[in-house]
Amino acid sequence: MPADTMYCYTCESDEEHRRLNATEKVWLKNRTGRKTVEEFFMCKAPGCRNLRTGFNKRPFEPVIRVPLPD
């Protein structure tokens, strides 16, 4: 998956983001109750994993971070 550089609200800087993989999409759907989560990106900065969309740098209050894989 290619990475896109976008502003990360929690890092307070431009960081690489990537689209969610299939497992992460299922987790986010269950976490939020949304039917689709295709618009979300995850920050790739070490220890961050904050979510944003292409247009909204802070879609959740409080922020939602993707958990590390098992």
PDB file of N, CA, C and O in Angstrom:
ATOM      1  N   MET A   1       0.841  -1.184   0.000  1.00  0.00           N
ATOM      2  CA  MET A   1       0.000   0.000   0.000  1.00  0.00           C
ATOM      3  C   MET A   1       0.885   1.247   0.000  1.00  0.00           C
ATOM      4  O   MET A   1       1.744   1.375   0.865  1.00  0.00           O
ATOM      5  N   PRO A   2       0.653   2.146  -0.915  1.00  0.00           N
ATOM      6  CA  PRO A   2       1.459   3.368  -0.935  1.00  0.00           C
ATOM      7  C   PRO A   2       1.107   4.279   0.237  1.00  0.00           C
ATOM      8  O   PRO A   2      -0.017   4.288   0.717  1.00  0.00           O
ATOM      9  N   ALA A   3       2.080   5.032   0.711  1.00  0.00           N
ATOM     10  CA  ALA A   3       1.869   5.963   1.821  1.00  0.00           C
ATOM     11  C   ALA A   3       1.642   7.367   1.281  1.00  0.00           C
ATOM     12  O   ALA A   3       2.198   7.743   0.261  1.00  0.00           O
ATOM     13  N   ASP A   4       0.795   8.119   1.982  1.00  0.00           N
ATOM     14  CA  ASP A   4       0.533   9.515   1.647  1.00  0.00           C
ATOM     15  C   ASP A   4       0.984  10.370   2.822  1.00  0.00           C
ATOM     16  O   ASP A   4       0.783  10.002   3.977  1.00  0.00           O
ATOM     17  N   THR A   5       1.597  11.507   2.537  1.00  0.00           N
ATOM     18  CA  THR A   5       1.987  12.427   3.605  1.00  0.00           C
ATOM     19  C   THR A   5       0.827  13.372   3.877  1.00  0.00           C
ATOM     20  O   THR A   5       0.339  14.045   2.979  1.00  0.00           O
ATOM     21  N   MET A   6       0.376  13.375   5.130  1.00  0.00           N
ATOM     22  CA  MET A   6      -0.732  14.218   5.565  1.00  0.00           C
ATOM     23  C   MET A   6      -0.427  14.712   6.973  1.00  0.00           C
ATOM     24  O   MET A   6       0.396  14.129   7.673  1.00  0.00           O
ATOM     25  N   TYR A   7      -1.137  15.746   7.385  1.00  0.00           N
ATOM     26  CA  TYR A   7      -0.964  16.273   8.736  1.00  0.00           C
ATOM     27  C   TYR A   7      -1.584  15.311   9.743  1.00  0.00           C
ATOM     28  O   TYR A   7      -2.712  14.848   9.576  1.00  0.00           O
ATOM     29  N   CYS A   8      -0.839  15.017  10.806  1.00  0.00           N
ATOM     30  CA  CYS A   8      -1.350  14.185  11.895  1.00  0.00           C
ATOM     31  C   CYS A   8      -1.615  15.081  13.096  1.00  0.00           C
ATOM     32  O   CYS A   8      -0.698  15.748  13.594  1.00  0.00           O
ATOM     33  N   TYR A   9      -2.837  15.066  13.556  1.00  0.00           N
ATOM     34  CA  TYR A   9      -3.243  15.915  14.675  1.00  0.00           C
ATOM     35  C   TYR A   9      -2.484  15.566  15.952  1.00  0.00           C
ATOM     36  O   TYR A   9      -2.084  16.449  16.708  1.00  0.00           O
ATOM     37  N   THR A  10      -2.272  14.278  16.216  1.00  0.00           N
ATOM     38  CA  THR A  10      -1.618  13.888  17.459  1.00  0.00           C
ATOM     39  C   THR A  10      -0.102  14.068  17.403  1.00  0.00           C
ATOM     40  O   THR A  10       0.516  14.350  18.419  1.00  0.00           O
ATOM     41  N   CYS A  11       0.511  13.923  16.233  1.00  0.00           N
ATOM     42  CA  CYS A  11       1.952  14.157  16.092  1.00  0.00           C
ATOM     43  C   CYS A  11       2.259  15.646  15.922  1.00  0.00           C
ATOM     44  O   CYS A  11       3.394  16.079  16.105  1.00  0.00           O
ATOM     45  N   GLU A  12       1.248  16.418  15.513  1.00  0.00           N
ATOM     46  CA  GLU A  12       1.372  17.846  15.224  1.00  0.00           C
ATOM     47  C   GLU A  12       2.397  18.125  14.133  1.00  0.00           C
ATOM     48  O   GLU A  12       3.163  19.087  14.193  1.00  0.00           O
ATOM     49  N   SER A  13       2.429  17.233  13.121  1.00  0.00           N
ATOM     50  CA  SER A  13       3.355  17.398  11.999  1.00  0.00           C
ATOM     51  C   SER A  13       2.854  16.575  10.805  1.00  0.00           C
ATOM     52  O   SER A  13       1.954  15.752  10.943  1.00  0.00           O
ATOM     53  N   ASP A  14       3.445  16.827   9.644  1.00  0.00           N
ATOM     54  CA  ASP A  14       3.142  16.027   8.468  1.00  0.00           C
ATOM     55  C   ASP A  14       3.830  14.678   8.606  1.00  0.00           C
ATOM     56  O   ASP A  14       5.034  14.613   8.858  1.00  0.00           O
ATOM     57  N   GLU A  15       3.070  13.615   8.459  1.00  0.00           N
ATOM     58  CA  GLU A  15       3.579  12.250   8.615  1.00  0.00           C
ATOM     59  C   GLU A  15       3.033  11.374   7.502  1.00  0.00           C
ATOM     60  O   GLU A  15       2.015  11.687   6.895  1.00  0.00           O
ATOM     61  N   GLU A  16       3.709  10.249   7.262  1.00  0.00           N
ATOM     62  CA  GLU A  16       3.201   9.279   6.300  1.00  0.00           C
ATOM     63  C   GLU A  16       1.979   8.590   6.897  1.00  0.00           C
ATOM     64  O   GLU A  16       1.961   8.259   8.085  1.00  0.00           O
ATOM     65  N   HIS A  17       0.970   8.402   6.066  1.00  0.00           N
ATOM     66  CA  HIS A  17      -0.251   7.691   6.436  1.00  0.00           C
ATOM     67  C   HIS A  17      -0.482   6.600   5.398  1.00  0.00           C
ATOM     68  O   HIS A  17      -0.038   6.719   4.260  1.00  0.00           O
ATOM     69  N   ARG A  18      -1.187   5.565   5.802  1.00  0.00           N
ATOM     70  CA  ARG A  18      -1.559   4.514   4.865  1.00  0.00           C
ATOM     71  C   ARG A  18      -3.019   4.144   5.077  1.00  0.00           C
ATOM     72  O   ARG A  18      -3.592   4.406   6.130  1.00  0.00           O
ATOM     73  N   ARG A  19      -3.600   3.549   4.038  1.00  0.00           N
ATOM     74  CA  ARG A  19      -4.970   3.054   4.160  1.00  0.00           C
ATOM     75  C   ARG A  19      -4.981   1.859   5.106  1.00  0.00           C
ATOM     76  O   ARG A  19      -3.959   1.201   5.304  1.00  0.00           O
ATOM     77  N   LEU A  20      -6.127   1.565   5.663  1.00  0.00           N
ATOM     78  CA  LEU A  20      -6.254   0.441   6.578  1.00  0.00           C
ATOM     79  C   LEU A  20      -6.261  -0.880   5.817  1.00  0.00           C
ATOM     80  O   LEU A  20      -6.786  -0.955   4.702  1.00  0.00           O
ATOM     81  N   ASN A  21      -5.725  -1.926   6.443  1.00  0.00           N
ATOM     82  CA  ASN A  21      -5.811  -3.254   5.840  1.00  0.00           C
ATOM     83  C   ASN A  21      -7.160  -3.871   6.231  1.00  0.00           C
ATOM     84  O   ASN A  21      -7.931  -3.277   6.999  1.00  0.00           O
ATOM     85  N   ALA A  22      -7.448  -5.051   5.731  1.00  0.00           N
ATOM     86  CA  ALA A  22      -8.765  -5.677   5.937  1.00  0.00           C
ATOM     87  C   ALA A  22      -9.069  -5.902   7.415  1.00  0.00           C
ATOM     88  O   ALA A  22     -10.186  -5.627   7.881  1.00  0.00           O
ATOM     89  N   THR A  23      -8.106  -6.372   8.180  1.00  0.00           N
ATOM     90  CA  THR A  23      -8.311  -6.621   9.609  1.00  0.00           C
ATOM     91  C   THR A  23      -8.592  -5.324  10.357  1.00  0.00           C
ATOM     92  O   THR A  23      -9.487  -5.270  11.209  1.00  0.00           O
ATOM     93  N   GLU A  24      -7.856  -4.282  10.028  1.00  0.00           N
ATOM     94  CA  GLU A  24      -8.059  -2.980  10.673  1.00  0.00           C
ATOM     95  C   GLU A  24      -9.414  -2.387  10.318  1.00  0.00           C
ATOM     96  O   GLU A  24     -10.059  -1.757  11.163  1.00  0.00           O
ATOM     97  N   LYS A  25      -9.869  -2.600   9.081  1.00  0.00           N
ATOM     98  CA  LYS A  25     -11.188  -2.111   8.675  1.00  0.00           C
ATOM     99  C   LYS A  25     -12.293  -2.782   9.483  1.00  0.00           C
ATOM    100  O   LYS A  25     -13.224  -2.122   9.946  1.00  0.00           O
ATOM    101  N   VAL A  26     -12.189  -4.093   9.680  1.00  0.00           N
ATOM    102  CA  VAL A  26     -13.185  -4.816  10.479  1.00  0.00           C
ATOM    103  C   VAL A  26     -13.179  -4.286  11.907  1.00  0.00           C
ATOM    104  O   VAL A  26     -14.239  -4.032  12.496  1.00  0.00           O
ATOM    105  N   TRP A  27     -11.981  -4.087  12.475  1.00  0.00           N
ATOM    106  CA  TRP A  27     -11.879  -3.567  13.834  1.00  0.00           C
ATOM    107  C   TRP A  27     -12.556  -2.200  13.944  1.00  0.00           C
ATOM    108  O   TRP A  27     -13.334  -1.941  14.877  1.00  0.00           O
ATOM    109  N   LEU A  28     -12.275  -1.296  12.980  1.00  0.00           N
ATOM    110  CA  LEU A  28     -12.835   0.054  13.038  1.00  0.00           C
ATOM    111  C   LEU A  28     -14.349   0.042  12.840  1.00  0.00           C
ATOM    112  O   LEU A  28     -15.071   0.780  13.522  1.00  0.00           O
ATOM    113  N   LYS A  29     -14.845  -0.804  11.957  1.00  0.00           N
ATOM    114  CA  LYS A  29     -16.297  -0.924  11.787  1.00  0.00           C
ATOM    115  C   LYS A  29     -16.950  -1.350  13.090  1.00  0.00           C
ATOM    116  O   LYS A  29     -17.979  -0.793  13.496  1.00  0.00           O
ATOM    117  N   ASN A  30     -16.366  -2.344  13.757  1.00  0.00           N
ATOM    118  CA  ASN A  30     -16.918  -2.810  15.036  1.00  0.00           C
ATOM    119  C   ASN A  30     -16.796  -1.738  16.114  1.00  0.00           C
ATOM    120  O   ASN A  30     -17.683  -1.594  16.946  1.00  0.00           O
ATOM    121  N   ARG A  31     -15.722  -0.986  16.101  1.00  0.00           N
ATOM    122  CA  ARG A  31     -15.464   0.049  17.119  1.00  0.00           C
ATOM    123  C   ARG A  31     -16.406   1.234  16.969  1.00  0.00           C
ATOM    124  O   ARG A  31     -16.856   1.813  17.953  1.00  0.00           O
ATOM    125  N   THR A  32     -16.724   1.606  15.720  1.00  0.00           N
ATOM    126  CA  THR A  32     -17.505   2.815  15.480  1.00  0.00           C
ATOM    127  C   THR A  32     -18.956   2.554  15.063  1.00  0.00           C
ATOM    128  O   THR A  32     -19.770   3.469  15.118  1.00  0.00           O
ATOM    129  N   GLY A  33     -19.249   1.347  14.589  1.00  0.00           N
ATOM    130  CA  GLY A  33     -20.585   1.050  14.093  1.00  0.00           C
ATOM    131  C   GLY A  33     -20.836   1.563  12.684  1.00  0.00           C
ATOM    132  O   GLY A  33     -21.958   1.495  12.194  1.00  0.00           O
ATOM    133  N   ARG A  34     -19.807   2.059  12.029  1.00  0.00           N
ATOM    134  CA  ARG A  34     -19.951   2.550  10.653  1.00  0.00           C
ATOM    135  C   ARG A  34     -20.074   1.381   9.691  1.00  0.00           C
ATOM    136  O   ARG A  34     -19.495   0.329   9.907  1.00  0.00           O
ATOM    137  N   LYS A  35     -20.798   1.613   8.598  1.00  0.00           N
ATOM    138  CA  LYS A  35     -20.946   0.577   7.575  1.00  0.00           C
ATOM    139  C   LYS A  35     -19.744   0.524   6.653  1.00  0.00           C
ATOM    140  O   LYS A  35     -19.408  -0.517   6.118  1.00  0.00           O
ATOM    141  N   THR A  36     -19.091   1.671   6.449  1.00  0.00           N
ATOM    142  CA  THR A  36     -17.906   1.720   5.603  1.00  0.00           C
ATOM    143  C   THR A  36     -16.832   2.557   6.277  1.00  0.00           C
ATOM    144  O   THR A  36     -17.141   3.540   6.951  1.00  0.00           O
ATOM    145  N   VAL A  37     -15.591   2.143   6.080  1.00  0.00           N
ATOM    146  CA  VAL A  37     -14.461   2.872   6.662  1.00  0.00           C
ATOM    147  C   VAL A  37     -13.363   3.060   5.617  1.00  0.00           C
ATOM    148  O   VAL A  37     -12.193   3.223   5.949  1.00  0.00           O
ATOM    149  N   GLU A  38     -13.746   3.035   4.356  1.00  0.00           N
ATOM    150  CA  GLU A  38     -12.783   3.136   3.251  1.00  0.00           C
ATOM    151  C   GLU A  38     -12.046   4.466   3.223  1.00  0.00           C
ATOM    152  O   GLU A  38     -10.964   4.564   2.660  1.00  0.00           O
ATOM    153  N   GLU A  39     -12.600   5.504   3.838  1.00  0.00           N
ATOM    154  CA  GLU A  39     -12.011   6.838   3.768  1.00  0.00           C
ATOM    155  C   GLU A  39     -10.916   7.085   4.811  1.00  0.00           C
ATOM    156  O   GLU A  39     -10.293   8.135   4.813  1.00  0.00           O
ATOM    157  N   PHE A  40     -10.649   6.105   5.675  1.00  0.00           N
ATOM    158  CA  PHE A  40      -9.706   6.331   6.769  1.00  0.00           C
ATOM    159  C   PHE A  40      -8.271   5.965   6.414  1.00  0.00           C
ATOM    160  O   PHE A  40      -8.008   5.029   5.669  1.00  0.00           O
ATOM    161  N   PHE A  41      -7.351   6.743   7.004  1.00  0.00           N
ATOM    162  CA  PHE A  41      -5.915   6.527   6.893  1.00  0.00           C
ATOM    163  C   PHE A  41      -5.353   6.433   8.307  1.00  0.00           C
ATOM    164  O   PHE A  41      -5.872   7.068   9.229  1.00  0.00           O
ATOM    165  N   MET A  42      -4.264   5.687   8.469  1.00  0.00           N
ATOM    166  CA  MET A  42      -3.602   5.545   9.754  1.00  0.00           C
ATOM    167  C   MET A  42      -2.211   6.155   9.681  1.00  0.00           C
ATOM    168  O   MET A  42      -1.470   5.919   8.728  1.00  0.00           O
ATOM    169  N   CYS A  43      -1.844   6.936  10.699  1.00  0.00           N
ATOM    170  CA  CYS A  43      -0.511   7.530  10.772  1.00  0.00           C
ATOM    171  C   CYS A  43       0.524   6.428  10.987  1.00  0.00           C
ATOM    172  O   CYS A  43       0.342   5.550  11.835  1.00  0.00           O
ATOM    173  N   LYS A  44       1.604   6.489  10.210  1.00  0.00           N
ATOM    174  CA  LYS A  44       2.657   5.481  10.299  1.00  0.00           C
ATOM    175  C   LYS A  44       3.801   5.877  11.231  1.00  0.00           C
ATOM    176  O   LYS A  44       4.755   5.117  11.394  1.00  0.00           O
ATOM    177  N   ALA A  45       3.722   7.025  11.882  1.00  0.00           N
ATOM    178  CA  ALA A  45       4.781   7.451  12.808  1.00  0.00           C
ATOM    179  C   ALA A  45       4.881   6.451  13.959  1.00  0.00           C
ATOM    180  O   ALA A  45       3.856   5.942  14.429  1.00  0.00           O
ATOM    181  N   PRO A  46       6.100   6.148  14.412  1.00  0.00           N
ATOM    182  CA  PRO A  46       6.268   5.182  15.503  1.00  0.00           C
ATOM    183  C   PRO A  46       5.433   5.543  16.736  1.00  0.00           C
ATOM    184  O   PRO A  46       5.485   6.669  17.217  1.00  0.00           O
ATOM    185  N   GLY A  47       4.626   4.589  17.176  1.00  0.00           N
ATOM    186  CA  GLY A  47       3.818   4.777  18.372  1.00  0.00           C
ATOM    187  C   GLY A  47       2.548   5.582  18.194  1.00  0.00           C
ATOM    188  O   GLY A  47       1.831   5.803  19.158  1.00  0.00           O
ATOM    189  N   CYS A  48       2.225   6.038  16.989  1.00  0.00           N
ATOM    190  CA  CYS A  48       1.052   6.897  16.804  1.00  0.00           C
ATOM    191  C   CYS A  48      -0.191   6.090  16.440  1.00  0.00           C
ATOM    192  O   CYS A  48      -1.066   5.901  17.259  1.00  0.00           O
ATOM    193  N   ARG A  49      -0.309   5.675  15.183  1.00  0.00           N
ATOM    194  CA  ARG A  49      -1.439   4.882  14.678  1.00  0.00           C
ATOM    195  C   ARG A  49      -2.782   5.606  14.795  1.00  0.00           C
ATOM    196  O   ARG A  49      -3.836   4.998  14.893  1.00  0.00           O
ATOM    197  N   ASN A  50      -2.757   6.948  14.797  1.00  0.00           N
ATOM    198  CA  ASN A  50      -3.964   7.760  14.846  1.00  0.00           C
ATOM    199  C   ASN A  50      -4.696   7.694  13.506  1.00  0.00           C
ATOM    200  O   ASN A  50      -4.078   7.547  12.457  1.00  0.00           O
ATOM    201  N   LEU A  51      -6.007   7.806  13.548  1.00  0.00           N
ATOM    202  CA  LEU A  51      -6.828   7.766  12.343  1.00  0.00           C
ATOM    203  C   LEU A  51      -7.242   9.158  11.899  1.00  0.00           C
ATOM    204  O   LEU A  51      -7.469  10.045  12.712  1.00  0.00           O
ATOM    205  N   ARG A  52      -7.363   9.318  10.583  1.00  0.00           N
ATOM    206  CA  ARG A  52      -7.903  10.529   9.967  1.00  0.00           C
ATOM    207  C   ARG A  52      -8.505  10.131   8.631  1.00  0.00           C
ATOM    208  O   ARG A  52      -8.298   9.022   8.158  1.00  0.00           O
ATOM    209  N   THR A  53      -9.256  11.046   8.029  1.00  0.00           N
ATOM    210  CA  THR A  53      -9.738  10.835   6.666  1.00  0.00           C
ATOM    211  C   THR A  53      -8.935  11.754   5.754  1.00  0.00           C
ATOM    212  O   THR A  53      -8.114  12.537   6.219  1.00  0.00           O
ATOM    213  N   GLY A  54      -9.186  11.672   4.462  1.00  0.00           N
ATOM    214  CA  GLY A  54      -8.480  12.542   3.542  1.00  0.00           C
ATOM    215  C   GLY A  54      -8.795  14.010   3.748  1.00  0.00           C
ATOM    216  O   GLY A  54      -7.962  14.867   3.471  1.00  0.00           O
ATOM    217  N   PHE A  55      -9.987  14.321   4.261  1.00  0.00           N
ATOM    218  CA  PHE A  55     -10.407  15.710   4.440  1.00  0.00           C
ATOM    219  C   PHE A  55     -10.438  16.158   5.895  1.00  0.00           C
ATOM    220  O   PHE A  55     -10.334  17.332   6.177  1.00  0.00           O
ATOM    221  N   ASN A  56     -10.605  15.229   6.815  1.00  0.00           N
ATOM    222  CA  ASN A  56     -10.784  15.573   8.224  1.00  0.00           C
ATOM    223  C   ASN A  56      -9.604  15.040   9.037  1.00  0.00           C
ATOM    224  O   ASN A  56      -9.454  13.839   9.214  1.00  0.00           O
ATOM    225  N   LYS A  57      -8.785  15.950   9.570  1.00  0.00           N
ATOM    226  CA  LYS A  57      -7.611  15.511  10.324  1.00  0.00           C
ATOM    227  C   LYS A  57      -7.962  15.044  11.734  1.00  0.00           C
ATOM    228  O   LYS A  57      -7.144  14.429  12.394  1.00  0.00           O
ATOM    229  N   ARG A  58      -9.172  15.334  12.192  1.00  0.00           N
ATOM    230  CA  ARG A  58      -9.589  14.916  13.541  1.00  0.00           C
ATOM    231  C   ARG A  58     -11.053  14.451  13.511  1.00  0.00           C
ATOM    232  O   ARG A  58     -11.952  15.130  14.013  1.00  0.00           O
ATOM    233  N   PRO A  59     -11.303  13.246  12.955  1.00  0.00           N
ATOM    234  CA  PRO A  59     -12.688  12.797  12.816  1.00  0.00           C
ATOM    235  C   PRO A  59     -13.310  12.261  14.105  1.00  0.00           C
ATOM    236  O   PRO A  59     -14.525  12.117  14.176  1.00  0.00           O
ATOM    237  N   PHE A  60     -12.501  11.943  15.119  1.00  0.00           N
ATOM    238  CA  PHE A  60     -13.023  11.370  16.353  1.00  0.00           C
ATOM    239  C   PHE A  60     -12.560  12.181  17.559  1.00  0.00           C
ATOM    240  O   PHE A  60     -11.429  12.629  17.617  1.00  0.00           O
ATOM    241  N   GLU A  61     -13.450  12.333  18.522  1.00  0.00           N
ATOM    242  CA  GLU A  61     -13.114  12.980  19.791  1.00  0.00           C
ATOM    243  C   GLU A  61     -13.651  12.087  20.900  1.00  0.00           C
ATOM    244  O   GLU A  61     -14.868  11.928  21.009  1.00  0.00           O
ATOM    245  N   PRO A  62     -12.837  11.431  21.691  1.00  0.00           N
ATOM    246  CA  PRO A  62     -11.377  11.475  21.648  1.00  0.00           C
ATOM    247  C   PRO A  62     -10.837  10.704  20.438  1.00  0.00           C
ATOM    248  O   PRO A  62     -11.581   9.956  19.796  1.00  0.00           O
ATOM    249  N   VAL A  63      -9.563  10.889  20.161  1.00  0.00           N
ATOM    250  CA  VAL A  63      -8.936  10.236  19.003  1.00  0.00           C
ATOM    251  C   VAL A  63      -9.027   8.723  19.133  1.00  0.00           C
ATOM    252  O   VAL A  63      -9.100   8.175  20.228  1.00  0.00           O
ATOM    253  N   ILE A  64      -9.056   8.057  17.993  1.00  0.00           N
ATOM    254  CA  ILE A  64      -9.037   6.597  17.942  1.00  0.00           C
ATOM    255  C   ILE A  64      -7.726   6.180  17.288  1.00  0.00           C
ATOM    256  O   ILE A  64      -7.380   6.671  16.220  1.00  0.00           O
ATOM    257  N   ARG A  65      -7.016   5.288  17.960  1.00  0.00           N
ATOM    258  CA  ARG A  65      -5.763   4.753  17.431  1.00  0.00           C
ATOM    259  C   ARG A  65      -5.956   3.274  17.125  1.00  0.00           C
ATOM    260  O   ARG A  65      -6.549   2.543  17.915  1.00  0.00           O
ATOM    261  N   VAL A  66      -5.437   2.839  15.988  1.00  0.00           N
ATOM    262  CA  VAL A  66      -5.538   1.435  15.605  1.00  0.00           C
ATOM    263  C   VAL A  66      -4.615   0.635  16.523  1.00  0.00           C
ATOM    264  O   VAL A  66      -3.441   0.990  16.694  1.00  0.00           O
ATOM    265  N   PRO A  67      -5.131  -0.451  17.129  1.00  0.00           N
ATOM    266  CA  PRO A  67      -4.258  -1.247  17.993  1.00  0.00           C
ATOM    267  C   PRO A  67      -3.186  -1.980  17.194  1.00  0.00           C
ATOM    268  O   PRO A  67      -3.358  -2.242  16.002  1.00  0.00           O
ATOM    269  N   LEU A  68      -2.101  -2.301  17.854  1.00  0.00           N
ATOM    270  CA  LEU A  68      -1.050  -3.084  17.222  1.00  0.00           C
ATOM    271  C   LEU A  68      -1.563  -4.486  16.939  1.00  0.00           C
ATOM    272  O   LEU A  68      -2.379  -5.018  17.706  1.00  0.00           O
ATOM    273  N   PRO A  69      -1.107  -5.092  15.847  1.00  0.00           N
ATOM    274  CA  PRO A  69      -1.556  -6.458  15.544  1.00  0.00           C
ATOM    275  C   PRO A  69      -1.083  -7.432  16.621  1.00  0.00           C
ATOM    276  O   PRO A  69      -0.053  -7.230  17.254  1.00  0.00           O
ATOM    277  N   ASP A  70      -1.865  -8.483  16.813  1.00  0.00           N
ATOM    278  CA  ASP A  70      -1.498  -9.513  17.815  1.00  0.00           C
ATOM    279  C   ASP A  70      -0.264 -10.268  17.406  1.00  0.00           C
ATOM    280  O   ASP A  70       0.050 -10.477  16.308  1.00  0.00           O
TER     281      ASP A  70
END
